[in-house]
Amino acid sequence: MKASAVTIKQLSSLSGYSISTVSKALNNKHEISKATRDTIKTIAKQHNYVPNNYAVSLRMQKTGSIAVILPEVTKTCYSHSLCHLQKTAENFGYRILLYQSFNCNTKELNYIKSLSDGSIDGIIVVSSENKQKSHYINNSFPIELLNINRNQPLEEIKQLSYSSLINVLKG
């Protein structure tokens, strides 16, 4: 993974301000003067500073990511659901991480286990089977089961996808 062009620590050295002051300036804290904020932001821009999303996620205790586990993205009903989930998630400021289970329950459970590391805010498991939610219980984040099939109308798939996403976001 490629690191940002410059870190807050490096911005501190470049600007002559403390790490704390640099952080506060970049986050528009009003206890830092406008002149200081502008100076630090100018230096940050010159050096292509990009906030570390993982550090921000840890601080905010929110990743902005929802995992979607579906059987196979090439199946029309699942791709319609995924498309609508992504569009809706983006409207709420979230991104979708896609995992394909290829109809393997073990893969689904392994994905859920690996995602328990705090890297996501919730999971939507898409399937054509009527699965039991108790099979997927996890205290780290909300999990929604989205049951759809190829015979459902597109509008119904969109509505079910929307409802599942909203349920995950509510926690």
Short mmCIF file of C-alpha atoms in Angstrom, two decimals:
data_model
loop_
_atom_site.label_atom_id
_atom_site.label_comp_id
_atom_site.label_asym_id
_atom_site.label_seq_id
_atom_site.Cartn_x
_atom_site.Cartn_y
_atom_site.Cartn_z
CA MET A 1 0.00 0.00 0.00
CA LYS A 2 1.43 3.35 -1.03
CA ALA A 3 1.74 5.93 1.72
CA SER A 4 0.63 9.53 1.48
CA ALA A 5 3.20 11.97 0.05
CA VAL A 6 3.62 13.50 3.51
CA THR A 7 2.45 12.70 7.05
CA ILE A 8 1.24 15.01 9.80
CA LYS A 9 4.57 14.46 11.53
CA GLN A 10 6.41 15.58 8.39
CA LEU A 11 4.07 18.57 8.03
CA SER A 12 4.98 19.48 11.58
CA SER A 13 8.69 19.50 10.69
CA LEU A 14 8.11 21.42 7.47
CA SER A 15 5.90 24.07 9.08
CA GLY A 16 7.69 24.41 12.40
CA TYR A 17 4.44 23.81 14.32
CA SER A 18 3.72 20.96 16.70
CA ILE A 19 1.95 17.82 15.49
CA SER A 20 -1.04 18.80 17.61
CA THR A 21 -1.22 22.27 16.04
CA VAL A 22 -0.92 20.81 12.53
CA SER A 23 -3.70 18.31 13.25
CA LYS A 24 -5.98 21.00 14.68
CA ALA A 25 -5.27 23.31 11.74
CA LEU A 26 -6.09 20.60 9.21
CA ASN A 27 -9.33 19.88 11.08
CA ASN A 28 -10.31 23.59 11.16
CA LYS A 29 -10.23 23.88 14.95
CA HIS A 30 -10.94 27.47 15.94
CA GLU A 31 -8.32 27.59 18.70
CA ILE A 32 -5.76 27.79 15.87
CA SER A 33 -5.57 31.19 14.22
CA LYS A 34 -6.74 31.55 10.64
CA ALA A 35 -3.24 32.63 9.56
CA THR A 36 -1.68 29.49 11.08
CA ARG A 37 -4.38 27.26 9.59
CA ASP A 38 -3.84 28.81 6.16
CA THR A 39 -0.06 28.41 6.39
CA ILE A 40 -0.32 24.75 7.38
CA LYS A 41 -2.96 24.00 4.75
CA THR A 42 -0.81 25.64 2.07
CA ILE A 43 2.17 23.47 3.04
CA ALA A 44 -0.08 20.39 3.14
CA LYS A 45 -1.41 21.16 -0.34
CA GLN A 46 2.09 21.76 -1.73
CA HIS A 47 3.15 18.34 -0.45
CA ASN A 48 -0.01 16.49 -1.53
CA TYR A 49 -1.05 15.66 2.03
CA VAL A 50 -3.90 13.14 2.21
CA PRO A 51 -5.42 12.19 5.58
CA ASN A 52 -4.85 8.59 6.64
CA ASN A 53 -8.35 7.07 6.41
CA TYR A 54 -7.44 4.28 8.81
CA ALA A 55 -6.33 6.73 11.48
CA VAL A 56 -9.48 8.81 10.95
CA SER A 57 -11.60 5.65 11.20
CA LEU A 58 -9.98 4.67 14.48
CA ARG A 59 -10.57 8.11 15.94
CA MET A 60 -14.15 8.38 14.71
CA GLN A 61 -14.94 4.68 15.34
CA LYS A 62 -16.57 4.64 11.91
CA THR A 63 -14.99 3.32 8.71
CA GLY A 64 -17.46 4.52 6.11
CA SER A 65 -17.37 1.03 4.57
CA ILE A 66 -20.09 -1.58 4.19
CA ALA A 67 -19.22 -5.11 3.06
CA VAL A 68 -21.54 -6.86 0.65
CA ILE A 69 -21.19 -10.62 0.35
CA LEU A 70 -23.05 -12.06 -2.60
CA PRO A 71 -22.97 -15.39 -4.42
CA GLU A 72 -21.83 -14.20 -7.84
CA VAL A 73 -21.65 -10.70 -9.29
CA THR A 74 -22.35 -11.94 -12.82
CA LYS A 75 -25.89 -13.07 -11.95
CA THR A 76 -28.30 -10.32 -13.00
CA CYS A 77 -30.37 -10.14 -9.81
CA TYR A 78 -27.22 -9.83 -7.67
CA SER A 79 -25.59 -7.25 -9.93
CA HIS A 80 -28.78 -5.15 -9.84
CA SER A 81 -28.78 -5.34 -6.07
CA LEU A 82 -25.08 -4.47 -5.84
CA CYS A 83 -25.51 -1.53 -8.20
CA HIS A 84 -28.36 -0.10 -6.14
CA LEU A 85 -26.56 -0.76 -2.84
CA GLN A 86 -23.48 1.10 -4.07
CA LYS A 87 -25.41 4.10 -5.41
CA THR A 88 -27.40 4.39 -2.20
CA ALA A 89 -24.37 3.87 0.06
CA GLU A 90 -22.47 6.61 -1.76
CA ASN A 91 -25.39 8.99 -1.18
CA PHE A 92 -24.90 8.37 2.54
CA GLY A 93 -21.11 8.82 2.35
CA TYR A 94 -20.26 5.10 2.47
CA ARG A 95 -18.33 2.87 0.14
CA ILE A 96 -19.05 -0.76 -0.68
CA LEU A 97 -16.52 -3.57 -0.37
CA LEU A 98 -17.53 -6.57 -2.47
CA TYR A 99 -16.97 -10.22 -1.60
CA GLN A 100 -18.21 -13.17 -3.67
CA SER A 101 -19.08 -16.39 -1.87
CA PHE A 102 -19.87 -18.49 -4.95
CA ASN A 103 -22.71 -20.01 -2.89
CA CYS A 104 -20.28 -21.32 -0.27
CA ASN A 105 -21.48 -20.83 3.32
CA THR A 106 -17.97 -21.43 4.64
CA LYS A 107 -16.66 -18.56 2.50
CA GLU A 108 -19.41 -16.27 3.83
CA LEU A 109 -18.54 -17.13 7.43
CA ASN A 110 -14.81 -16.70 6.78
CA TYR A 111 -15.40 -13.26 5.25
CA ILE A 112 -17.50 -12.23 8.23
CA LYS A 113 -14.83 -13.48 10.63
CA SER A 114 -12.03 -11.64 8.80
CA LEU A 115 -14.10 -8.44 8.66
CA SER A 116 -14.51 -8.49 12.45
CA ASP A 117 -11.24 -6.56 12.66
CA GLY A 118 -13.02 -3.19 12.67
CA SER A 119 -12.46 -2.51 8.98
CA ILE A 120 -16.18 -2.14 8.18
CA ASP A 121 -19.33 -0.67 9.73
CA GLY A 122 -21.69 -3.45 8.66
CA ILE A 123 -22.31 -6.38 6.32
CA ILE A 124 -25.09 -7.25 3.91
CA VAL A 125 -25.21 -10.92 2.95
CA VAL A 126 -27.10 -11.31 -0.34
CA SER A 127 -28.54 -14.71 -1.17
CA SER A 128 -31.39 -16.45 -2.93
CA GLU A 129 -31.70 -18.84 0.02
CA ASN A 130 -33.75 -18.15 3.11
CA LYS A 131 -30.95 -18.08 5.66
CA GLN A 132 -31.27 -17.66 9.40
CA LYS A 133 -29.83 -14.45 10.80
CA SER A 134 -28.80 -16.28 14.00
CA HIS A 135 -26.25 -18.15 11.86
CA TYR A 136 -24.44 -14.84 11.26
CA ILE A 137 -24.74 -13.11 14.64
CA ASN A 138 -21.80 -10.83 15.33
CA ASN A 139 -21.52 -8.23 18.08
CA SER A 140 -18.91 -6.12 16.29
CA PHE A 141 -21.21 -4.70 13.61
CA PRO A 142 -24.71 -5.08 12.17
CA ILE A 143 -25.40 -7.85 9.66
CA GLU A 144 -28.37 -7.85 7.30
CA LEU A 145 -29.59 -10.77 5.21
CA LEU A 146 -30.91 -9.73 1.81
CA ASN A 147 -32.89 -12.53 0.15
CA ILE A 148 -33.47 -11.95 -3.55
CA ASN A 149 -33.92 -14.17 -6.57
CA ARG A 150 -33.89 -13.92 -10.34
CA ASN A 151 -37.69 -13.90 -10.58
CA GLN A 152 -38.15 -10.71 -8.55
CA PRO A 153 -38.93 -7.47 -10.37
CA LEU A 154 -36.12 -4.92 -10.47
CA GLU A 155 -38.11 -2.43 -8.38
CA GLU A 156 -38.56 -5.01 -5.62
CA ILE A 157 -34.81 -5.81 -5.65
CA LYS A 158 -34.05 -2.09 -5.41
CA GLN A 159 -36.44 -1.61 -2.48
CA LEU A 160 -35.16 -4.66 -0.59
CA SER A 161 -31.56 -3.52 -1.18
CA TYR A 162 -32.36 -0.03 0.07
CA SER A 163 -34.09 -1.38 3.20
CA SER A 164 -31.16 -3.68 3.99
CA LEU A 165 -28.67 -0.84 3.65
CA ILE A 166 -30.73 1.46 5.87
CA ASN A 167 -30.98 -1.29 8.52
CA VAL A 168 -27.20 -1.71 8.50
CA LEU A 169 -26.63 2.05 8.77
CA LYS A 170 -29.04 2.27 11.72
CA GLY A 171 -26.93 -0.35 13.45
#
